[in-house]
Short mmCIF file of C-alpha atoms and ligand atoms in Angstrom, two decimals:
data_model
loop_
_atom_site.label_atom_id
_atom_site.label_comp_id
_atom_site.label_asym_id
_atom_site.label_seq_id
_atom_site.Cartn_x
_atom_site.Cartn_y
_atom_site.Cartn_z
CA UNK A 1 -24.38 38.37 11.39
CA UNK A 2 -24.32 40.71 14.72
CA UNK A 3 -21.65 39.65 17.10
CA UNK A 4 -24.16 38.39 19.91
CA UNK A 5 -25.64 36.06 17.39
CA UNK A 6 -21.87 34.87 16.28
CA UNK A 7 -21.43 34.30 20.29
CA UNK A 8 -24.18 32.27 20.57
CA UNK A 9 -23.20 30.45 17.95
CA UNK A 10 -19.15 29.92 19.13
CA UNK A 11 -20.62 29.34 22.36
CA UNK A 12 -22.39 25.88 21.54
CA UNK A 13 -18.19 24.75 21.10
CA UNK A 14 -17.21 25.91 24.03
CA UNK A 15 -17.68 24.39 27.78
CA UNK A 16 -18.37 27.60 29.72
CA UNK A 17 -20.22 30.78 27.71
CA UNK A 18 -17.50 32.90 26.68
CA UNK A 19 -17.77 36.94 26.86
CA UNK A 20 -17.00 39.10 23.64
CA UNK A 21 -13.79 40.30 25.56
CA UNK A 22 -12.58 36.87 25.83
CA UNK A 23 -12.98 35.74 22.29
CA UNK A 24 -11.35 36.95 19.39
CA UNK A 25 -13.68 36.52 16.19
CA UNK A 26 -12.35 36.72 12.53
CA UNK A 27 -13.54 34.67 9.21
CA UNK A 28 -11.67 32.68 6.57
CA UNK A 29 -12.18 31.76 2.72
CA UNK A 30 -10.88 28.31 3.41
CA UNK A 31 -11.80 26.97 -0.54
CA UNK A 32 -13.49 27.93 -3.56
CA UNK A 33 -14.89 26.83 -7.06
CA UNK A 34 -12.16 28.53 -9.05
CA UNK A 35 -9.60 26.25 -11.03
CA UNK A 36 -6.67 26.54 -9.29
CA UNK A 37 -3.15 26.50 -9.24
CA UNK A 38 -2.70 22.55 -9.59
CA UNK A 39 -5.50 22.74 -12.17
CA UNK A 40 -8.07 21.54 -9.77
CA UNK A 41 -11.69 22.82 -8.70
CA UNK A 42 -14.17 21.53 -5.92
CA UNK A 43 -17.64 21.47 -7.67
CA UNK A 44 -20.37 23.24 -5.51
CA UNK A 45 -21.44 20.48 -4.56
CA UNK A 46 -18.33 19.73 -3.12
CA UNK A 47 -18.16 23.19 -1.45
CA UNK A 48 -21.62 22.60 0.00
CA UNK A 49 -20.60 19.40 1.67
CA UNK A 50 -17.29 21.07 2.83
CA UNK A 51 -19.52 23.27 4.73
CA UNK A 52 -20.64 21.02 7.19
CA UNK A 53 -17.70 19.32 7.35
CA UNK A 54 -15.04 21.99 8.38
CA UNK A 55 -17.61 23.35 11.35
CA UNK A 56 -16.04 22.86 14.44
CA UNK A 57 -12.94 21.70 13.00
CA UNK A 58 -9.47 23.31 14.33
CA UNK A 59 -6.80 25.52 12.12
CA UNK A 60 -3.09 25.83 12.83
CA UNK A 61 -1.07 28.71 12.63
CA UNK A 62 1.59 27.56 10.89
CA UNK A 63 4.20 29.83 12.27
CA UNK A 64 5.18 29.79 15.51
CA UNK A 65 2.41 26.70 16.59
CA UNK A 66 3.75 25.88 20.23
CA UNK A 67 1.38 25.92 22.20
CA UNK A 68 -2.53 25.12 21.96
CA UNK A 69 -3.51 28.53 22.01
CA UNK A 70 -1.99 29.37 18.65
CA UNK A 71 -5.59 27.49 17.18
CA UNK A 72 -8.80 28.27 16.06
CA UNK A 73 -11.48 26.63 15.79
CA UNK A 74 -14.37 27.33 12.73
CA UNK A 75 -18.03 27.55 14.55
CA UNK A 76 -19.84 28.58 11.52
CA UNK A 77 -19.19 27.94 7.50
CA UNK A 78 -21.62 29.16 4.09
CA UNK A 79 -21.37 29.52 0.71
CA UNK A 80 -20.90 32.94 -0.39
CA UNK A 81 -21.56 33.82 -3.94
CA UNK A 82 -20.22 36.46 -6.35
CA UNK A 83 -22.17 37.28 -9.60
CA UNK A 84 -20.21 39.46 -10.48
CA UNK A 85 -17.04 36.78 -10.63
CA UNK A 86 -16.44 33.82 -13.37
CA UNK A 87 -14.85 30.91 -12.76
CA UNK A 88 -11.84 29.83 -15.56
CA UNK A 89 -14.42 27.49 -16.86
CA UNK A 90 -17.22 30.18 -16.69
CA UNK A 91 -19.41 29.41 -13.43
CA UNK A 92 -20.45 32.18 -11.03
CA UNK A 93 -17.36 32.13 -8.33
CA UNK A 94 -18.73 30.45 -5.11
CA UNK A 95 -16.26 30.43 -2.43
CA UNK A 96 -16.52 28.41 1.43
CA UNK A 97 -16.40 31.00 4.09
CA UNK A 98 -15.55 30.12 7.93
CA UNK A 99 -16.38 32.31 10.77
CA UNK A 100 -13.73 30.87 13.34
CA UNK A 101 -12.56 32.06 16.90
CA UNK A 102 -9.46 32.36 19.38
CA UNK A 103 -9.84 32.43 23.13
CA UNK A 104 -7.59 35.71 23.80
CA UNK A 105 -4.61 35.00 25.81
CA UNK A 106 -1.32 36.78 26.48
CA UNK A 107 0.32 34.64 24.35
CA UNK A 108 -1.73 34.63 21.37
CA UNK A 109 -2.02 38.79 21.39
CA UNK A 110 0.39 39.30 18.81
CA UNK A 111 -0.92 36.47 16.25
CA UNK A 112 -4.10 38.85 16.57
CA UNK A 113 -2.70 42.06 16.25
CA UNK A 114 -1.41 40.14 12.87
CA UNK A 115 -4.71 38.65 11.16
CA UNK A 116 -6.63 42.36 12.42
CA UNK A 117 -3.57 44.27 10.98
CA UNK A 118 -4.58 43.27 7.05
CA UNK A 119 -1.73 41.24 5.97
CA UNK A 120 -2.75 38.88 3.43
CA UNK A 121 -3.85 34.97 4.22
CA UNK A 122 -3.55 32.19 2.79
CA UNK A 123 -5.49 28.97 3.90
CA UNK A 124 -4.82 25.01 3.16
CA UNK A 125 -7.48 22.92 3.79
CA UNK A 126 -6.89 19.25 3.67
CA UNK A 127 -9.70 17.05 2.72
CA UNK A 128 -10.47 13.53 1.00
CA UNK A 129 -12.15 13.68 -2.36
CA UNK A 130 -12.92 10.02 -3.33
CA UNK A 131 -13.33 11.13 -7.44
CA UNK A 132 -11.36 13.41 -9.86
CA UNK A 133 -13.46 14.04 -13.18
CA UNK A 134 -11.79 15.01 -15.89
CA UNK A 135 -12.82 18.13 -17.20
CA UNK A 136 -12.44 17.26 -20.83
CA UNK A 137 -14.37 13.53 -21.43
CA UNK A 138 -15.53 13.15 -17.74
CA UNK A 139 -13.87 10.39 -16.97
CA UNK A 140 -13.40 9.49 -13.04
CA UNK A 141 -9.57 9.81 -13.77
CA UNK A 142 -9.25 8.33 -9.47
CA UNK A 143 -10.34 5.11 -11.14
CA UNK A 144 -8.94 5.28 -14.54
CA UNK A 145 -6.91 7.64 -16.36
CA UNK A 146 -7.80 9.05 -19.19
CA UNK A 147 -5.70 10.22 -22.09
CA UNK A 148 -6.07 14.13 -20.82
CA UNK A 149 -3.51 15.84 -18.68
CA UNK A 150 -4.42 18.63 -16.72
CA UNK A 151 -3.08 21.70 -17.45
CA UNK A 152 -2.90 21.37 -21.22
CA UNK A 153 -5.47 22.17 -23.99
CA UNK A 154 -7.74 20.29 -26.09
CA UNK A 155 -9.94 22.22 -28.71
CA UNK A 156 -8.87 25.43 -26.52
CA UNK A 157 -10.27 24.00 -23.49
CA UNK A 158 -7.93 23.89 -20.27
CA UNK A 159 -7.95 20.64 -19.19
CA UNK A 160 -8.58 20.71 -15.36
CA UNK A 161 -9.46 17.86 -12.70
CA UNK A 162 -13.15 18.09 -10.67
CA UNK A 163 -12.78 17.22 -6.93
CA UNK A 164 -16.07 15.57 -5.98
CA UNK A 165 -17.77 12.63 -3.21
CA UNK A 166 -16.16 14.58 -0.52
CA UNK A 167 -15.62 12.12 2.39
CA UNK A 168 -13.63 13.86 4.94
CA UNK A 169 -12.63 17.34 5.87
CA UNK A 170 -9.54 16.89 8.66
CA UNK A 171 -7.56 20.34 9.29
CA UNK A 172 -7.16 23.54 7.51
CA UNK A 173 -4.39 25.84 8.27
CA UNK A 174 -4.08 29.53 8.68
CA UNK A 175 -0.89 30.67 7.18
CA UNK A 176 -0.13 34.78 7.22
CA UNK A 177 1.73 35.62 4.19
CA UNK A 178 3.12 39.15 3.68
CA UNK A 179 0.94 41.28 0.80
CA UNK A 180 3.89 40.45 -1.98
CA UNK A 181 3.61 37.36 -1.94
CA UNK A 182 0.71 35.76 -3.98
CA UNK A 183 -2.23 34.82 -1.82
CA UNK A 184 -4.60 32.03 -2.76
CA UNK A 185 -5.37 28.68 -1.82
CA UNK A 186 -3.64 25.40 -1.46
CA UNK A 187 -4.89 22.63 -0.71
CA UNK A 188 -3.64 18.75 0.58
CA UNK A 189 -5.64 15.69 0.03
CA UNK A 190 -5.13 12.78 1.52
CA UNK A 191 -5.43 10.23 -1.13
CA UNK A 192 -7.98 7.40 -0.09
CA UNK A 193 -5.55 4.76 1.75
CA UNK A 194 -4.09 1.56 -0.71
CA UNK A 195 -3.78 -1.28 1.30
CA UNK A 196 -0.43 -2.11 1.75
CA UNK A 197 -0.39 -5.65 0.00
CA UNK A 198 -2.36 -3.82 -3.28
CA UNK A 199 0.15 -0.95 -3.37
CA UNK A 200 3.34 -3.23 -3.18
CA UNK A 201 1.52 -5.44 -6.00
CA UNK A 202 1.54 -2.02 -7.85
CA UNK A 203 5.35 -1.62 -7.76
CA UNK A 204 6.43 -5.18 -8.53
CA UNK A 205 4.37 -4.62 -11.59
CA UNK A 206 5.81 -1.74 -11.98
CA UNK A 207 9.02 -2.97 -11.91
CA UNK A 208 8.39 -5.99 -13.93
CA UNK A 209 7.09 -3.61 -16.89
CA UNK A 210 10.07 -1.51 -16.59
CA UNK A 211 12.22 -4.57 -17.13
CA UNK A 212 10.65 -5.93 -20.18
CA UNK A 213 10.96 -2.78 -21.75
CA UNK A 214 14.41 -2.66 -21.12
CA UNK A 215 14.69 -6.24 -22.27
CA UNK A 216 12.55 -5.32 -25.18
CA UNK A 217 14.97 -2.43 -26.35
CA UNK A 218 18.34 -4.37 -26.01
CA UNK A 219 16.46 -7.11 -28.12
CA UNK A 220 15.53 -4.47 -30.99
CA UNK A 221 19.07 -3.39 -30.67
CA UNK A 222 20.28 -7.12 -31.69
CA UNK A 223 17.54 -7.91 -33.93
CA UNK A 224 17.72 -4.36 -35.86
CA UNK A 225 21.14 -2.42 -34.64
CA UNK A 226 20.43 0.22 -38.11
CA UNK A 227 16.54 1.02 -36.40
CA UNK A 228 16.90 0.37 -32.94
CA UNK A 229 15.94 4.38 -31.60
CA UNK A 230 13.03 4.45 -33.94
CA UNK A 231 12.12 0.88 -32.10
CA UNK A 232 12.93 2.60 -28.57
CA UNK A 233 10.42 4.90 -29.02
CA UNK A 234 7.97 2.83 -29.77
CA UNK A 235 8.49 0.79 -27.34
CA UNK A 236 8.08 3.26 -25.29
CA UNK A 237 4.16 3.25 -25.54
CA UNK A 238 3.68 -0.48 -26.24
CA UNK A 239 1.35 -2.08 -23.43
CA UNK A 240 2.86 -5.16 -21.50
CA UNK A 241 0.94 -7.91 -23.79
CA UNK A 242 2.26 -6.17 -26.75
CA UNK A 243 5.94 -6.48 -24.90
CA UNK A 244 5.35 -9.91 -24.35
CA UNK A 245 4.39 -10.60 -28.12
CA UNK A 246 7.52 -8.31 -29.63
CA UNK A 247 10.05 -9.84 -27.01
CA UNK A 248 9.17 -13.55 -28.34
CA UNK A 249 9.30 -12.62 -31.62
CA UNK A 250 12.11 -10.91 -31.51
CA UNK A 251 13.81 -13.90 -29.67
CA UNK A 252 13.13 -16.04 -32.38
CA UNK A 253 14.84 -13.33 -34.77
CA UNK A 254 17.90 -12.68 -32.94
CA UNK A 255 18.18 -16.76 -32.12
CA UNK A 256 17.61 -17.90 -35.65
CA UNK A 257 19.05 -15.29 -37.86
CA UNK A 258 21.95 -13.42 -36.20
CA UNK A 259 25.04 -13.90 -38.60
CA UNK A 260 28.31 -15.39 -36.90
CA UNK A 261 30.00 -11.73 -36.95
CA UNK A 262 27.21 -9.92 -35.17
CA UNK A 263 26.57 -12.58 -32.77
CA UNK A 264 30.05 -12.50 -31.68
CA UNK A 265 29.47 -9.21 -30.72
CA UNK A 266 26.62 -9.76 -29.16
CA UNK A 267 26.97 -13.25 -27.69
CA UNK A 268 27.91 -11.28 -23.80
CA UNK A 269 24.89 -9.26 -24.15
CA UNK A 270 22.42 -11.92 -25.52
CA UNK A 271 23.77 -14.62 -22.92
CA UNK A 272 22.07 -12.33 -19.93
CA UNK A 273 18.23 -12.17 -21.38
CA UNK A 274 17.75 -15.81 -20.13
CA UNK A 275 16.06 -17.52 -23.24
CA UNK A 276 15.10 -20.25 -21.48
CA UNK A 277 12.84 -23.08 -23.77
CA UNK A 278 14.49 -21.10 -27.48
CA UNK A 279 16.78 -21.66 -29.43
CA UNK A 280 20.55 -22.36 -28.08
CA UNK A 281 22.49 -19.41 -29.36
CA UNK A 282 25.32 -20.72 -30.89
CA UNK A 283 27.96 -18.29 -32.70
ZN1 ZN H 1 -10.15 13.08 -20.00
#
């Protein structure tokens, strides 16, 4: 694109037509559809919809942001293809390219003199994707998790996580990194909100889970001292109705058949799980 058509097209954001000396004009990868380093990818899709999203959307300098100049602002976004690139999983590389612009000002010359002079950028984009797929069985793992973890291999296939249903595009962020350090993307999403009363539902349950495995375990420990870390471990992956079922049968154990000597022992410990309707224990 010649640079009277980009100033036409910066000039539709802008409330008086701005002259090529008074803008400063440079463009951005802001995302792609390579896997990347949190073993993430945006579809194309994704990308696509990103596209109209991020136009007319500001960036931040990272460094040294005091004042309002030290923005841009994205007029123009595309896809940009490379044939000659693979994705990880094998797709031709698309990446999101920004044309965005500075007004010039005194105080912004030397942030310019910085992006022109070649040193290597790095962008974070944040953005609300309302589904992760799992690369492996597909599964919407925003909604439920599936038994794949990203990052690790199944049948030699990197497990990775699909960001798709794009909702939002808020900020991206233009950070100058020196050539040594790594350059690529990051990225922030803003997880879709939980309302409050759902998310502190969430941690009592938490909570309560974490408690009746730790009730579970000191119960295995009375019941069977000899194979009580064996029990621990499986304990460990037992679902809360399975908790539920071990810890009243193992109630009934410990209650009806501890011998006087263990149950001396143990009477302290036993007196604090609270057996409520069972059996009195009795040493
Ligand atoms: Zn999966």
């Amino acid at each position: 694109m010649d640079e009277e058509k980009l100033l036409q097209q910066l000039n539709k954001f802008t409330r008086r037509k701005l002259s090529p000396d008074e803008v400063y004009i440079f463009s951005v990868i802001l995302c792609d559809n390579e896997v990347d380093r949190d073993n993430e990818k945006f579809t194309v899709k994704s990308l696509e919809k990103l596209s109209g999203l991020f136009v007319g959307k500001t960036g931040i300098f990272d460094h040294d942001a005091k004042g309002s100049n030290q923005t841009a602002r994205i007029f123009c976004a595309r896809l940009e293809k490379d044939p000659e690139r693979k994705t990880l999983d094998g797709e031709e590389y698309v990446c999101l390219k920004a044309d965005a612009y500075m007004v010039r000002t005194n105080s912004n010359s030397d942030l310019i003199k910085e992006i022109d002079g070649g040193i290597k950028k790095e962008v974070s984009v944040s953005c609300l994707a309302m589904k992760k797929t799992c690369s492996i069985c597909g599964a919407n793992v925003s909604k439920h998790p599936c038994s794949h973890e990203k990052g690790n291999f199944y049948g030699g296939k990197k497990c990775f996580y699909l960001l798709e249903d794009i909702a939002d595009a808020y900020e991206w962020s233009f950070v100058a990194v020196p050539a040594q350090v790594s350059a690529g993307i990051t990225k922030f999403f803003g997880a879709p909100q939980i309302p409050k009363e759902q998310a502190e539902l969430a941690e009592t349950e938490k909570r309560l889970f974490e408690e009746i495995k730790s009730e579970v375990t000191k119960l295995c420990f009375l019941a069977y001292p000899s194979s009580s870390k064996g029990l621990e471990k499986i304990v460990e992956k037992m679902s809360l109705d399975e908790l539920c079922e071990l810890k009243k049968s193992l109630i009934d154990c410990v209650c009806g058949d501890l011998k006087p000597q263990i149950s001396a022992v143990y009477k302290e410990d036993l007196s604090r799980f609270k057996l409520g309707g069972g059996k009195q224990f009795e040493p």
